[in-house]
Tab-separated table of C-alpha atoms in Angstrom:
chain	number	residue	atom	x	y	z
A	639	MET	CA	140.216	-53.035	-36.788
A	640	SER	CA	138.173	-55.249	-34.556
A	641	SER	CA	136.777	-54.072	-31.245
A	642	PRO	CA	138.514	-55.016	-28.028
A	643	LYS	CA	137.376	-58.378	-26.736
A	644	PRO	CA	134.761	-57.921	-24.032
A	645	LYS	CA	136.344	-58.612	-20.695
A	646	GLN	CA	134.585	-59.146	-17.415
A	647	GLU	CA	136.128	-57.618	-14.372
A	648	VAL	CA	135.016	-58.038	-10.824
A	649	THR	CA	136.107	-54.739	-9.394
A	650	ASP	CA	135.052	-55.304	-5.843
A	651	THR	CA	134.976	-58.873	-4.728
A	652	ARG	CA	133.507	-59.378	-1.324
A	653	GLU	CA	133.031	-63.025	-2.220
A	654	LYS	CA	135.316	-64.069	0.615
A	655	GLU	CA	133.486	-62.019	3.187
A	656	VAL	CA	130.163	-63.351	2.004
A	657	MET	CA	131.503	-66.902	2.090
A	658	GLU	CA	132.638	-66.380	5.649
A	659	GLU	CA	129.099	-65.567	6.604
A	660	GLY	CA	128.301	-69.083	5.513
A	661	LYS	CA	125.227	-68.072	3.542
A	662	SER	CA	126.641	-67.641	0.072
A	663	GLU	CA	125.199	-70.812	-1.389
A	664	GLN	CA	121.675	-70.088	-0.155
A	665	LYS	CA	121.655	-66.457	-1.153
A	666	LYS	CA	119.686	-65.274	-4.129
A	667	LYS	CA	121.517	-63.004	-6.529
A	668	VAL	CA	119.918	-59.737	-7.547
A	669	MET	CA	121.645	-57.702	-10.258
A	670	VAL	CA	120.892	-54.039	-10.939
A	671	ALA	CA	122.138	-52.892	-14.340
A	672	ILE	CA	123.037	-49.229	-14.196
A	673	ASP	CA	124.215	-46.504	-16.527
A	674	GLU	CA	124.661	-42.767	-16.126
A	675	SER	CA	120.960	-41.996	-16.552
A	676	ASP	CA	118.532	-40.749	-13.934
A	677	CYS	CA	116.308	-43.702	-14.793
A	678	SER	CA	118.813	-46.295	-13.700
A	679	ARG	CA	119.652	-44.376	-10.513
A	680	TYR	CA	115.932	-44.226	-9.792
A	681	ALA	CA	115.581	-47.971	-10.450
A	682	LEU	CA	118.363	-48.737	-7.984
A	683	ILE	CA	116.863	-46.549	-5.271
A	684	TRP	CA	113.385	-47.936	-5.940
A	685	ALA	CA	114.656	-51.487	-5.557
A	686	LEU	CA	116.526	-50.637	-2.356
A	687	GLU	CA	113.471	-48.979	-0.859
A	688	ASN	CA	110.730	-51.279	-2.102
A	689	LEU	CA	112.456	-54.652	-2.211
A	690	HIS	CA	114.645	-53.966	0.781
A	691	GLU	CA	113.600	-57.057	2.685
A	692	THR	CA	114.357	-59.236	-0.324
A	693	ILE	CA	117.632	-57.507	-1.167
A	694	ALA	CA	118.789	-57.684	2.437
A	695	VAL	CA	118.782	-61.479	2.287
A	696	SER	CA	120.262	-61.572	-1.212
A	697	GLU	CA	123.594	-60.839	-2.803
A	698	LEU	CA	123.331	-57.517	-4.631
A	699	ILE	CA	125.440	-56.989	-7.725
A	700	LEU	CA	125.737	-53.612	-9.432
A	701	PHE	CA	126.569	-53.982	-13.094
A	702	THR	CA	127.560	-51.477	-15.729
A	703	VAL	CA	128.736	-51.710	-19.307
A	704	GLN	CA	131.774	-49.986	-20.784
A	705	PRO	CA	130.962	-49.210	-24.410
A	706	ILE	CA	133.134	-50.693	-27.130
A	707	VAL	CA	135.663	-48.095	-28.281
A	708	ASP	CA	134.697	-46.613	-31.628
A	709	LEU	CA	137.976	-46.081	-33.403
A	710	SER	CA	136.641	-45.185	-36.818
A	711	TYR	CA	137.426	-41.478	-36.493
A	712	ALA	CA	140.958	-42.189	-35.246
A	713	MET	CA	141.539	-44.584	-38.126
A	714	VAL	CA	140.506	-41.968	-40.665
A	715	SER	CA	142.754	-39.313	-39.174
A	716	THR	CA	145.759	-41.632	-39.095
A	717	LEU	CA	145.177	-43.193	-42.518
A	718	GLY	CA	143.884	-46.524	-41.305
A	719	SER	CA	145.763	-47.367	-38.152
A	720	ALA	CA	144.689	-46.092	-34.778
A	721	PRO	CA	147.605	-45.365	-32.425
A	722	PRO	CA	147.769	-48.038	-29.715
A	723	ASP	CA	148.262	-45.344	-27.081
A	724	LEU	CA	144.981	-43.728	-28.072
A	725	ILE	CA	143.087	-47.003	-27.840
A	726	THR	CA	144.526	-47.694	-24.412
A	727	SER	CA	143.800	-44.173	-23.289
A	728	ILE	CA	140.139	-44.283	-24.346
A	729	GLN	CA	139.642	-47.699	-22.782
A	730	GLU	CA	141.232	-46.614	-19.534
A	731	ASN	CA	139.088	-43.496	-19.474
A	732	GLN	CA	135.910	-45.481	-20.011
A	733	LYS	CA	136.920	-47.880	-17.296
A	734	LYS	CA	137.407	-44.965	-14.894
A	735	ILE	CA	133.961	-43.626	-15.735
A	736	ALA	CA	132.433	-47.054	-15.154
A	737	LEU	CA	134.212	-47.487	-11.830
A	738	THR	CA	133.153	-44.030	-10.658
A	739	LEU	CA	129.553	-44.821	-11.598
A	740	LEU	CA	129.702	-48.093	-9.704
A	741	GLU	CA	131.240	-46.451	-6.657
A	742	LYS	CA	128.459	-43.874	-6.570
A	743	ALA	CA	125.866	-46.649	-6.853
A	744	LYS	CA	127.620	-48.570	-4.086
A	745	ASP	CA	127.402	-45.505	-1.870
A	746	ILE	CA	123.665	-45.338	-2.486
A	747	CYS	CA	123.401	-48.980	-1.428
A	748	ALA	CA	125.506	-48.333	1.665
A	749	LYS	CA	123.136	-45.541	2.675
A	750	HIS	CA	120.386	-48.171	2.576
A	751	GLY	CA	122.462	-50.531	4.680
A	752	VAL	CA	123.293	-52.846	1.782
A	753	VAL	CA	126.789	-53.976	0.833
A	754	ALA	CA	126.913	-54.451	-2.934
A	755	LYS	CA	129.390	-56.084	-5.252
A	756	THR	CA	130.260	-54.320	-8.488
A	757	VAL	CA	130.921	-55.782	-11.906
A	758	THR	CA	131.757	-54.083	-15.203
A	759	GLU	CA	132.158	-55.434	-18.698
A	760	VAL	CA	133.134	-54.085	-22.097
A	761	GLY	CA	130.630	-54.685	-24.871
A	762	ASP	CA	127.175	-54.095	-26.245
A	763	PRO	CA	124.717	-53.411	-23.380
A	764	LYS	CA	122.152	-56.026	-24.445
A	765	ASN	CA	124.661	-58.825	-24.907
A	766	THR	CA	126.746	-58.059	-21.853
A	767	ILE	CA	123.710	-57.894	-19.575
A	768	TYR	CA	122.373	-61.148	-21.055
A	769	GLU	CA	125.731	-62.857	-20.592
A	770	ALA	CA	126.302	-61.507	-17.086
A	771	VAL	CA	122.926	-62.885	-15.966
A	772	GLU	CA	123.963	-66.309	-17.265
A	773	LYS	CA	127.534	-66.214	-15.999
A	774	LEU	CA	126.774	-64.873	-12.528
A	775	ASN	CA	123.656	-67.046	-12.155
A	776	ILE	CA	121.397	-64.079	-11.398
A	777	GLN	CA	117.880	-64.765	-10.090
A	778	LEU	CA	116.477	-61.262	-10.564
A	779	LEU	CA	117.576	-58.521	-12.958
A	780	VAL	CA	116.536	-54.924	-12.203
A	781	LEU	CA	116.623	-52.295	-14.942
A	782	GLY	CA	115.515	-48.733	-15.371
A	783	SER	CA	113.102	-47.908	-18.155
A	784	HIS	CA	113.714	-44.818	-20.239
A	785	GLY	CA	110.078	-44.102	-20.756
A	786	ARG	CA	109.956	-40.345	-20.988
A	787	GLY	CA	109.022	-40.070	-24.648
A	788	ALA	CA	108.477	-42.037	-27.810
A	789	LEU	CA	111.952	-41.303	-29.195
A	790	GLN	CA	113.737	-42.182	-25.992
A	791	ARG	CA	111.658	-45.336	-25.776
A	792	VAL	CA	112.828	-46.429	-29.197
A	793	PHE	CA	116.528	-45.855	-28.590
A	794	LEU	CA	117.091	-46.290	-24.899
A	795	GLY	CA	114.153	-48.494	-23.981
A	796	SER	CA	115.367	-51.167	-26.329
A	797	VAL	CA	117.721	-52.570	-23.704
A	798	SER	CA	114.904	-53.176	-21.234
A	799	ASN	CA	112.648	-54.571	-23.960
A	800	TYR	CA	115.401	-56.929	-25.101
A	801	CYS	CA	116.030	-58.100	-21.563
A	802	VAL	CA	112.337	-58.743	-20.884
A	803	GLN	CA	112.167	-60.813	-24.070
A	804	TYR	CA	115.390	-62.782	-23.849
A	805	VAL	CA	117.090	-62.742	-20.462
A	806	LYS	CA	116.403	-66.040	-18.764
A	807	CYS	CA	115.771	-64.800	-15.247
A	808	PRO	CA	112.841	-62.627	-14.135
A	809	VAL	CA	113.279	-58.984	-15.094
A	810	LEU	CA	112.012	-56.027	-13.114
A	811	VAL	CA	111.661	-52.849	-15.167
A	812	VAL	CA	111.373	-49.705	-13.070
A	813	ARG	CA	109.980	-46.694	-14.858
A	814	LYS	CA	110.723	-43.251	-13.547
A	815	THR	CA	107.421	-41.454	-13.542
A	816	VAL	CA	107.571	-37.696	-13.890
B	462	MET	CA	75.739	-54.644	-29.888
B	463	SER	CA	78.324	-53.080	-27.656
B	464	SER	CA	80.346	-55.096	-25.195
B	465	PRO	CA	79.379	-55.151	-21.541
B	466	LYS	CA	80.888	-52.235	-19.672
B	467	PRO	CA	83.974	-53.388	-17.779
B	468	LYS	CA	83.092	-53.688	-14.136
B	469	GLN	CA	85.509	-54.017	-11.282
B	470	GLU	CA	84.590	-56.349	-8.509
B	471	VAL	CA	86.438	-56.878	-5.306
B	472	THR	CA	85.586	-60.463	-4.607
B	473	ASP	CA	87.383	-60.835	-1.334
B	474	THR	CA	87.832	-57.687	0.640
B	475	ARG	CA	89.994	-58.082	3.660
B	476	GLU	CA	90.418	-54.325	3.699
B	477	LYS	CA	88.740	-54.105	7.068
B	478	GLU	CA	90.984	-56.721	8.627
B	479	VAL	CA	94.066	-55.039	7.223
B	480	MET	CA	92.853	-51.669	8.474
B	481	GLU	CA	92.416	-53.138	11.930
B	482	GLU	CA	96.046	-54.099	11.932
B	483	GLY	CA	96.742	-50.408	11.596
B	484	LYS	CA	99.284	-50.844	8.833
B	485	SER	CA	97.188	-50.353	5.744
B	486	GLU	CA	98.481	-46.928	4.871
B	487	GLN	CA	102.136	-47.911	5.125
B	488	LYS	CA	101.763	-51.143	3.220
B	489	LYS	CA	103.023	-51.429	-0.319
B	490	LYS	CA	100.661	-53.008	-2.799
B	491	VAL	CA	101.888	-55.818	-4.996
B	492	MET	CA	99.556	-57.076	-7.733
B	493	VAL	CA	100.023	-60.380	-9.533
B	494	ALA	CA	98.064	-60.573	-12.777
B	495	ILE	CA	97.100	-64.164	-13.454
B	496	ASP	CA	95.358	-66.162	-16.134
B	497	GLU	CA	94.888	-69.875	-16.688
B	498	SER	CA	98.387	-70.402	-18.092
B	499	ASP	CA	101.290	-72.240	-16.504
B	500	CYS	CA	103.358	-69.092	-16.982
B	501	SER	CA	101.231	-66.995	-14.693
B	502	ARG	CA	101.024	-69.747	-12.063
B	503	TYR	CA	104.816	-69.988	-12.218
B	504	ALA	CA	105.138	-66.198	-11.890
B	505	LEU	CA	102.977	-66.220	-8.765
B	506	ILE	CA	104.942	-69.029	-7.155
B	507	TRP	CA	108.255	-67.405	-8.137
B	508	ALA	CA	107.199	-64.140	-6.524
B	509	LEU	CA	106.022	-65.898	-3.357
B	510	GLU	CA	109.277	-67.812	-3.066
B	511	ASN	CA	111.756	-65.175	-4.179
B	512	LEU	CA	110.160	-61.953	-2.988
B	513	HIS	CA	108.632	-63.510	0.103
B	514	GLU	CA	110.146	-61.010	2.513
B	515	THR	CA	108.826	-58.116	0.445
B	516	ILE	CA	105.403	-59.655	-0.119
B	517	ALA	CA	105.060	-60.511	3.563
B	518	VAL	CA	105.144	-56.809	4.459
B	519	SER	CA	102.960	-55.802	1.510
B	520	GLU	CA	99.342	-56.172	0.542
B	521	LEU	CA	99.103	-58.852	-2.155
B	522	ILE	CA	96.369	-58.556	-4.742
B	523	LEU	CA	95.606	-61.349	-7.204
B	524	PHE	CA	94.038	-60.004	-10.357
B	525	THR	CA	92.423	-61.719	-13.295
B	526	VAL	CA	90.528	-60.534	-16.351
B	527	GLN	CA	87.179	-61.863	-17.538
B	528	PRO	CA	87.172	-61.599	-21.323
B	529	ILE	CA	84.531	-59.471	-23.003
B	530	VAL	CA	81.726	-61.735	-24.250
B	531	ASP	CA	81.911	-62.193	-28.013
B	532	LEU	CA	78.298	-62.279	-29.106
B	533	SER	CA	78.873	-62.118	-32.835
B	534	TYR	CA	77.988	-65.781	-33.413
B	535	ALA	CA	74.860	-65.510	-31.280
B	536	MET	CA	73.768	-62.416	-33.169
B	537	VAL	CA	74.154	-64.165	-36.508
B	538	SER	CA	72.138	-67.184	-35.375
B	539	THR	CA	69.328	-65.016	-34.009
B	540	LEU	CA	69.258	-62.545	-36.895
B	541	GLY	CA	70.901	-59.672	-35.099
B	542	SER	CA	69.760	-59.817	-31.506
B	543	ALA	CA	71.492	-61.973	-28.933
B	544	PRO	CA	69.114	-63.418	-26.323
B	545	PRO	CA	69.637	-61.642	-22.985
B	546	ASP	CA	69.592	-64.998	-21.186
B	547	LEU	CA	72.518	-66.185	-23.268
B	548	ILE	CA	74.549	-63.053	-22.558
B	549	THR	CA	73.898	-63.372	-18.833
B	550	SER	CA	74.710	-67.059	-18.923
B	551	ILE	CA	78.040	-66.564	-20.662
B	552	GLN	CA	78.998	-63.708	-18.378
B	553	GLU	CA	78.113	-65.690	-15.279
B	554	ASN	CA	80.086	-68.644	-16.537
B	555	GLN	CA	83.168	-66.515	-17.167
B	556	LYS	CA	82.839	-64.994	-13.757
B	557	LYS	CA	82.750	-68.467	-12.203
B	558	ILE	CA	85.907	-69.423	-14.109
B	559	ALA	CA	87.651	-66.242	-12.940
B	560	LEU	CA	86.630	-66.790	-9.323
B	561	THR	CA	87.807	-70.399	-9.407
B	562	LEU	CA	91.143	-69.293	-10.845
B	563	LEU	CA	91.516	-66.662	-8.133
B	564	GLU	CA	90.596	-69.139	-5.393
B	565	LYS	CA	93.261	-71.555	-6.624
B	566	ALA	CA	95.809	-68.749	-6.673
B	567	LYS	CA	94.763	-67.710	-3.177
B	568	ASP	CA	95.328	-71.267	-1.993
B	569	ILE	CA	98.853	-71.154	-3.414
B	570	CYS	CA	99.445	-67.927	-1.480
B	571	ALA	CA	98.025	-69.467	1.700
B	572	LYS	CA	100.476	-72.360	1.364
B	573	HIS	CA	103.226	-69.731	1.412
B	574	GLY	CA	101.706	-68.094	4.480
B	575	VAL	CA	100.356	-65.107	2.576
B	576	VAL	CA	96.764	-63.852	2.740
B	577	ALA	CA	95.866	-62.371	-0.644
B	578	LYS	CA	93.002	-60.232	-1.826
B	579	THR	CA	91.414	-61.046	-5.160
B	580	VAL	CA	90.090	-58.722	-7.819
B	581	THR	CA	88.519	-59.466	-11.194
B	582	GLU	CA	87.423	-57.212	-14.009
B	583	VAL	CA	85.719	-57.603	-17.366
B	584	GLY	CA	87.590	-56.182	-20.338
B	585	ASP	CA	90.654	-56.291	-22.519
B	586	PRO	CA	93.635	-57.664	-20.547
B	587	LYS	CA	95.987	-54.774	-21.380
B	588	ASN	CA	93.536	-52.040	-20.511
B	589	THR	CA	92.117	-53.668	-17.414
B	590	ILE	CA	95.575	-54.372	-15.971
B	591	TYR	CA	96.670	-50.807	-16.749
B	592	GLU	CA	93.528	-49.377	-15.125
B	593	ALA	CA	93.682	-51.660	-12.093
B	594	VAL	CA	97.264	-50.544	-11.383
B	595	GLU	CA	96.085	-46.933	-11.429
B	596	LYS	CA	92.870	-47.463	-9.512
B	597	LEU	CA	94.308	-49.684	-6.797
B	598	ASN	CA	97.510	-47.624	-6.520
B	599	ILE	CA	99.766	-50.615	-7.105
B	600	GLN	CA	103.513	-50.229	-6.445
B	601	LEU	CA	104.654	-53.429	-8.147
B	602	LEU	CA	102.990	-55.445	-10.898
B	603	VAL	CA	104.036	-59.065	-11.419
B	604	LEU	CA	103.296	-60.850	-14.691
B	605	GLY	CA	104.174	-64.128	-16.306
B	606	SER	CA	105.918	-64.091	-19.657
B	607	HIS	CA	104.801	-66.482	-22.352
B	608	GLY	CA	108.250	-66.919	-23.777
B	609	ARG	CA	108.207	-70.454	-25.073
B	610	GLY	CA	108.405	-69.670	-28.771
B	611	ALA	CA	108.341	-66.874	-31.299
B	612	LEU	CA	104.638	-67.318	-32.102
B	613	GLN	CA	103.561	-67.415	-28.486
B	614	ARG	CA	105.726	-64.381	-27.839
B	615	VAL	CA	103.898	-62.412	-30.502
B	616	PHE	CA	100.386	-63.248	-29.339
B	617	LEU	CA	100.578	-63.883	-25.640
B	618	GLY	CA	103.703	-61.916	-24.757
B	619	SER	CA	102.062	-58.738	-25.943
B	620	VAL	CA	100.372	-58.186	-22.597
B	621	SER	CA	103.670	-58.204	-20.706
B	622	ASN	CA	105.333	-56.035	-23.368
B	623	TYR	CA	102.488	-53.554	-23.200
B	624	CYS	CA	102.648	-53.412	-19.431
B	625	VAL	CA	106.420	-52.879	-19.403
B	626	GLN	CA	105.981	-49.989	-21.852
B	627	TYR	CA	102.950	-48.265	-20.416
B	628	VAL	CA	102.009	-49.287	-16.884
B	629	LYS	CA	103.131	-46.562	-14.534
B	630	CYS	CA	104.457	-48.717	-11.712
B	631	PRO	CA	107.481	-51.016	-11.908
B	632	VAL	CA	106.741	-54.282	-13.707
B	633	LEU	CA	108.306	-57.638	-12.927
B	634	VAL	CA	108.117	-60.108	-15.803
B	635	VAL	CA	108.739	-63.691	-14.768
B	636	ARG	CA	109.630	-66.042	-17.564
B	637	LYS	CA	109.073	-69.745	-17.132
B	638	THR	CA	112.243	-71.378	-18.347
B	639	VAL	CA	111.902	-74.919	-19.642
């Protein structure tokens, strides 16, 4: 069975409010890609603290990826067809996790006096980040770097490496130093 | 014969002036590593235009590397000993090139209303950038990305890849899109 089609959802559109301020067209767009890791939380806080002047005059978008549902185990247990209810349930659960993560990140922004928009997509992290940068016309992408060890670098750091190589806007990689 | 020992030189110290403003200790330090490429010129201009608010409240350092003098051809032609005059001449010439590059970059900064310090070192680009970030206590490193093609990515992009992986401060990689 094929994976659910990636779907972009703007979960908190303050587009109208921003438009009313009359500065939307001039504003730069900064996107911070987050996940549940300490590294990405650190990257967000670093950006808010160290690029505050730049972020304050920009539109800040918090972005997270909902992983594609892996139904292989369900298909085996049900002889090849995963129950539709199960698929829906897993997807809904992942969406809730993503929204909770984004809300927490938005709270961090609010504590720094920044109102952020939130966006979530279903898909592979590399592709969805790449596509979101294109689609949302992002001028600066901020990412955490999972640089704690060689193994983590190989598995988790690959997203930041991919983005530095291929994403078309400038990419800021924030490493959490121990 | 061993290569000349890398030597750091602060070619334009406005430390005193900055100190007199009484803000030196609070100021963040942003370093832009430049070379003679369009990519690094673009990265500098991008940072000045897009992070202007952040750079305006920071100390901006322009950094360039003087390559280690390759004396192998001179040693062959002189049966194993390179003439000291030649070594000095090549080193002086490379220093002049580096200083000219830094002056041009400083002019670009001045046009954006930013007074920059300039620093140059002799050595391998990766190592000297890594060490300068440590030594100067840099909070943000800005680099150009040579992302025009696969071959260029392999040879020239390696500096930005290395920095993203190993430099201890956040790294902003600015790609020049065609």
